[in-house]
Short mmCIF file of C-alpha atoms and ligand atoms in Angstrom, two decimals:
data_model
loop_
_atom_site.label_atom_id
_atom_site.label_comp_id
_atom_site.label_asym_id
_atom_site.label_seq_id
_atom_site.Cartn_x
_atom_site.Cartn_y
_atom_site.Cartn_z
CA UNK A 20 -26.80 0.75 -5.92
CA UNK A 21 -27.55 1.32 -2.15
CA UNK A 22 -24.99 4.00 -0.19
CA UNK A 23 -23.24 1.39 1.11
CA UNK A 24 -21.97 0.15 -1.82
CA UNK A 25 -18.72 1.25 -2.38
CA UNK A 26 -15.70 1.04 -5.12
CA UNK A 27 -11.65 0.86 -4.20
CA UNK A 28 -8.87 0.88 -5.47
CA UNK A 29 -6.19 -1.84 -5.35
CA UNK A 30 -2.72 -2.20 -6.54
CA UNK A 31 -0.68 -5.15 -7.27
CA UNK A 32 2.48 -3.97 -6.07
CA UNK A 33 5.79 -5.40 -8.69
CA UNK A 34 6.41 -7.81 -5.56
CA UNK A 35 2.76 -9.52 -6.02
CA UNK A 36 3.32 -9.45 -10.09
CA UNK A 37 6.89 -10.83 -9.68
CA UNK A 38 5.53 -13.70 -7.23
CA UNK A 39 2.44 -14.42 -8.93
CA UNK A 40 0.18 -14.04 -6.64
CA UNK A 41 -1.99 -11.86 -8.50
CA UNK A 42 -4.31 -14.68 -9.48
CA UNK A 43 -4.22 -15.70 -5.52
CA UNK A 44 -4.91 -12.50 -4.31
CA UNK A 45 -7.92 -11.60 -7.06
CA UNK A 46 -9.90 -14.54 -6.21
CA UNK A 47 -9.33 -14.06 -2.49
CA UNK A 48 -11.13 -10.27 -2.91
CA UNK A 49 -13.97 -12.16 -5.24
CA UNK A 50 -14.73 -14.70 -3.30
CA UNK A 51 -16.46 -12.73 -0.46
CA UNK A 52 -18.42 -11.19 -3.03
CA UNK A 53 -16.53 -8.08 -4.90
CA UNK A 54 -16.82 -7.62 -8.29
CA UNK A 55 -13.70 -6.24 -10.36
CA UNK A 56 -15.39 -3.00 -12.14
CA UNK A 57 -12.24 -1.63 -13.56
CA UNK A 58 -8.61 -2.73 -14.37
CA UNK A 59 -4.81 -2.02 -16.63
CA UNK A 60 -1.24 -2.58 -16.36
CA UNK A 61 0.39 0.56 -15.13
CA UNK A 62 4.28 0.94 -15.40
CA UNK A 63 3.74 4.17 -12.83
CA UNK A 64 5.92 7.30 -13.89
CA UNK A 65 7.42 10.01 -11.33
CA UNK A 66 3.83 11.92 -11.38
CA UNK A 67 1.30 9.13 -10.75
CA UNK A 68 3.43 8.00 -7.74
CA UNK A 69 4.07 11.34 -6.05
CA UNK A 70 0.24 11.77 -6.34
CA UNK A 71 -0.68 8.58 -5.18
CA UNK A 72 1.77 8.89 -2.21
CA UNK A 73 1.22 13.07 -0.73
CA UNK A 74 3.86 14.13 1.40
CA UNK A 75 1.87 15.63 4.39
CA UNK A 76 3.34 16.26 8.05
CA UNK A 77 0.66 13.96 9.43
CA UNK A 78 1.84 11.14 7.43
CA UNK A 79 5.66 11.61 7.03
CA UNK A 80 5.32 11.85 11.08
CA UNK A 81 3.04 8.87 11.77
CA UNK A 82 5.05 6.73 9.39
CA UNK A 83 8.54 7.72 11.29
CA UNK A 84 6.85 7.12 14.63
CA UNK A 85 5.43 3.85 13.83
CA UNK A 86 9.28 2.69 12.34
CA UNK A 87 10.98 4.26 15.40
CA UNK A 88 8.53 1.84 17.19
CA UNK A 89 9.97 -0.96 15.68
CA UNK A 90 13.50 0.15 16.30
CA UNK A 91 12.40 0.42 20.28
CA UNK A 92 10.44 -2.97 20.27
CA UNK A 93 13.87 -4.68 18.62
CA UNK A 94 16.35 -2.69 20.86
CA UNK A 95 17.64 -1.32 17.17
CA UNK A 96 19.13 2.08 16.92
CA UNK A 97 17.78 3.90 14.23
CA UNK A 98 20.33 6.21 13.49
CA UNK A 99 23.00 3.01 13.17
CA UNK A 100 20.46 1.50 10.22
CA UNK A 101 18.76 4.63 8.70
CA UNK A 102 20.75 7.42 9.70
CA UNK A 103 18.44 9.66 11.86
CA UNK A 104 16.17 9.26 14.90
CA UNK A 105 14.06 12.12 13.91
CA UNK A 106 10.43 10.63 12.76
CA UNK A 107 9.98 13.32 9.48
CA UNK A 108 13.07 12.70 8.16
CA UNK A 109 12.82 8.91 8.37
CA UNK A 110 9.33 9.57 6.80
CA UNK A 111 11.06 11.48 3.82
CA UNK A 112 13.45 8.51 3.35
CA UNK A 113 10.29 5.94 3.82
CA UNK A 114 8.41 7.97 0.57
CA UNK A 115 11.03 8.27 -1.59
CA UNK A 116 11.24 4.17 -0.81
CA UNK A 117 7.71 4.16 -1.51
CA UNK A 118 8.28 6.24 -5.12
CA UNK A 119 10.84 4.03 -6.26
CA UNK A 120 8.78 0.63 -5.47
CA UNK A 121 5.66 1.57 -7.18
CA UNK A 122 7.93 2.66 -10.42
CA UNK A 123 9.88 -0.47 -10.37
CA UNK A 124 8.28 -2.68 -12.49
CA UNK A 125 4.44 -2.97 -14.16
CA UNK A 126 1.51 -3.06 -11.69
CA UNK A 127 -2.06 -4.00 -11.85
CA UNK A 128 -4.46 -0.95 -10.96
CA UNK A 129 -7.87 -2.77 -10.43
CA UNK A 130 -11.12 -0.76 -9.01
CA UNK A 131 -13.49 -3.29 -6.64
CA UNK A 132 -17.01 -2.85 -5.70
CA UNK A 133 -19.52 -4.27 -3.59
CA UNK A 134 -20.62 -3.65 0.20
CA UNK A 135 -18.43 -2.03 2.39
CA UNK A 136 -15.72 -2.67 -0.50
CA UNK A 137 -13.74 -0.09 1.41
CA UNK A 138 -13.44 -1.56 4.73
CA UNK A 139 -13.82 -5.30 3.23
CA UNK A 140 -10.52 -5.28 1.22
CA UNK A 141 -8.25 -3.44 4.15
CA UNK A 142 -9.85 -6.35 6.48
CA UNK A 143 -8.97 -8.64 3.83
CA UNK A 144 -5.33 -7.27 3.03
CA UNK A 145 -3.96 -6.89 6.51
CA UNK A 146 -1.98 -4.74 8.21
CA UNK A 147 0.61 -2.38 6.53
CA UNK A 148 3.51 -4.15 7.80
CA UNK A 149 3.46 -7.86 7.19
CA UNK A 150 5.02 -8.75 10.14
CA UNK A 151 2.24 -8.15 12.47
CA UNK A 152 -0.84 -9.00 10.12
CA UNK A 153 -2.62 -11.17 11.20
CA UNK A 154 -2.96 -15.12 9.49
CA UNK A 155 -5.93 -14.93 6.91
CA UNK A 156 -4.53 -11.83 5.49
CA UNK A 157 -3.26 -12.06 2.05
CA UNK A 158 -0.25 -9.50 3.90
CA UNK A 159 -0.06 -11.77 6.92
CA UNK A 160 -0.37 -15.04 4.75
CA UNK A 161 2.05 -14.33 1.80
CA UNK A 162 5.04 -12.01 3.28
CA UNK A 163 7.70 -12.13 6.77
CA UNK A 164 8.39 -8.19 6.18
CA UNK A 165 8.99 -5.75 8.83
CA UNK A 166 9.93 -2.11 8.51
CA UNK A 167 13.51 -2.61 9.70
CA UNK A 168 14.15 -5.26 7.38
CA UNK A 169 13.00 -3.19 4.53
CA UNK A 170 14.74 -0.11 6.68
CA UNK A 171 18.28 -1.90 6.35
CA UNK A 172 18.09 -2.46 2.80
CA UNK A 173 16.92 1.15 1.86
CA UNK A 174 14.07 -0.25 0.29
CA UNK A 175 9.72 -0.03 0.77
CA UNK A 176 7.82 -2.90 3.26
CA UNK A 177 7.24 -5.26 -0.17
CA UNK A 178 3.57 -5.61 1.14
CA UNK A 179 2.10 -6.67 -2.07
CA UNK A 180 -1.25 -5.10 -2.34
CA UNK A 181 -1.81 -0.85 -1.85
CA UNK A 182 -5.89 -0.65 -0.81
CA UNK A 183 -7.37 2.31 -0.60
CA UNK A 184 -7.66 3.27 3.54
CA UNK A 185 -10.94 5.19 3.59
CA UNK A 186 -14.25 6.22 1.17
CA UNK A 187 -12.84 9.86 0.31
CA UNK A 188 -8.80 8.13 -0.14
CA UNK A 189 -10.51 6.03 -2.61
CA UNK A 190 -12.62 8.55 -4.66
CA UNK A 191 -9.80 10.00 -4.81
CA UNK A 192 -7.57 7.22 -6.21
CA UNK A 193 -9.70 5.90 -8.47
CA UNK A 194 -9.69 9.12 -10.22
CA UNK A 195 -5.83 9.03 -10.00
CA UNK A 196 -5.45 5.89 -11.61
CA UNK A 197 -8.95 5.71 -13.83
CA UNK A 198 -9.44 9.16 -14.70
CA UNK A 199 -11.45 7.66 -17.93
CA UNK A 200 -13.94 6.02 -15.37
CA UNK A 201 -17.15 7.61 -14.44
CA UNK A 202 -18.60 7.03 -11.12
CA UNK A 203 -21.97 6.22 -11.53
P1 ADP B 303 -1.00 0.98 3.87
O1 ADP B 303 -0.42 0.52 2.55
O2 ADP B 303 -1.30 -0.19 4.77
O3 ADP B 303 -2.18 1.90 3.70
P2 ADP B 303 0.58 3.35 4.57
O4 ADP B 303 -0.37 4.13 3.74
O5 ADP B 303 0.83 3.79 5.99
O6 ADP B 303 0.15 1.79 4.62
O7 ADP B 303 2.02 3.30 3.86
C1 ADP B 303 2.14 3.19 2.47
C2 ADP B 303 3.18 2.15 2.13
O8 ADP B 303 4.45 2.58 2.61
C3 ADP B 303 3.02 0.79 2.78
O9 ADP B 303 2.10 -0.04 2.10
C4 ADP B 303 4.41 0.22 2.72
O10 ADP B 303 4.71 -0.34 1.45
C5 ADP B 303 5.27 1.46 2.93
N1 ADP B 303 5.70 1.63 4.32
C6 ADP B 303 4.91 1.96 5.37
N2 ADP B 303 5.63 2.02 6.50
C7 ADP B 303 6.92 1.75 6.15
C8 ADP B 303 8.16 1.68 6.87
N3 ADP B 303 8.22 1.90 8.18
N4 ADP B 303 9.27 1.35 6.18
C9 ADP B 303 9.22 1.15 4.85
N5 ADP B 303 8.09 1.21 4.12
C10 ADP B 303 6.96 1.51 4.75
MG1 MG B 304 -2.30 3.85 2.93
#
């Protein structure tokens, strides 16, 4: 295995099992080459989804920020659809969102590997909010969500896939979600 191999992890979020896309979205991440290494159904309890999903400043912030974006780039009013203009709060109310969607219904936890795996399957998934990913994504190609859509209903951006964002976010989540499997 050269360094630059790499394993992450990848969720089928209950929107992708409910659609059936799985199958869609699998092949998509094995055609260029990565190689499913690990994988099991997962109805996620209140633990497993408050540790895949840490509340830090830095995210609860950068998450209200990039919705109160979207409220400005619509003309919206965020306090009208989600009660508060502050970003922290509005990042509270986004994680709980988040909580509740991953416990929802069963979800496929599946560990990829291959070159770059990291980098490969966030290129391959898309930005987080449908909306602006680009065509070619399996986010841009298979969903019309925005954050105030999901905002309105009180409800998580159904995005279908969760991929690991960086090496040491994915060594950690594979030993969230696979704490049987040894790195080798
Ligand atoms: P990504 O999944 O692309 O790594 P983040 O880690 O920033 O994105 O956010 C985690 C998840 O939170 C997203 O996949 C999405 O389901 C949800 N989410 C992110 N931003 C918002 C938002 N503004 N409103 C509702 N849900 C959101
Ligand atoms: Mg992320």
């Amino acid at each position: 295995m050269n360094s630059l191999t790499q394993k992450t992890l990848v969720v089928m979020k209950p929107d992708a099992m409910e659609r059936g896309l799985v199958g869609e979205i699998i092949s998509r991440l094995e055609r260029v080459g990565l190689k499913i290494v690990a994988a099991k159904l997962v109805k996620v309890d209140e633990e497993l989804a408050i540790a895949h999903y840490p509340v830090t400043d830095e995210w609860l912030e950068g998450v209200g920020n990039k919705s109160l974006g979207d409220y400005q780039k619509f003309g919206l009013d965020p306090v009208q659809s989600i009660g508060t203009s502050n970003p922290k709060e509005i990042g509270h109310q986004i994680h709980k969102f988040n909580m509740e969607y991953l416990m929802e219904a069963p979800v496929l936890a599946l560990v990829f590997e291959g070159n770059h795996a990291v980098e490969l399957v966030r290129k391959l998934v898309g930005s987080t909010l449908p909306l602006l990913a680009a065509p070619g994504t399996i986010r841009g190609d298979f969903s019309n969500e925005s954050a105030i859509v999901a905002n309105a209903d009180k409800r998580s951006i159904k995005n279908l896939v969760h991929a690991s964002g960086e090496v040491a976010e994915a060594n950690r989540e594979i030993t969230l979600w696979f704490p049987e499997f040894k790195a080798d």
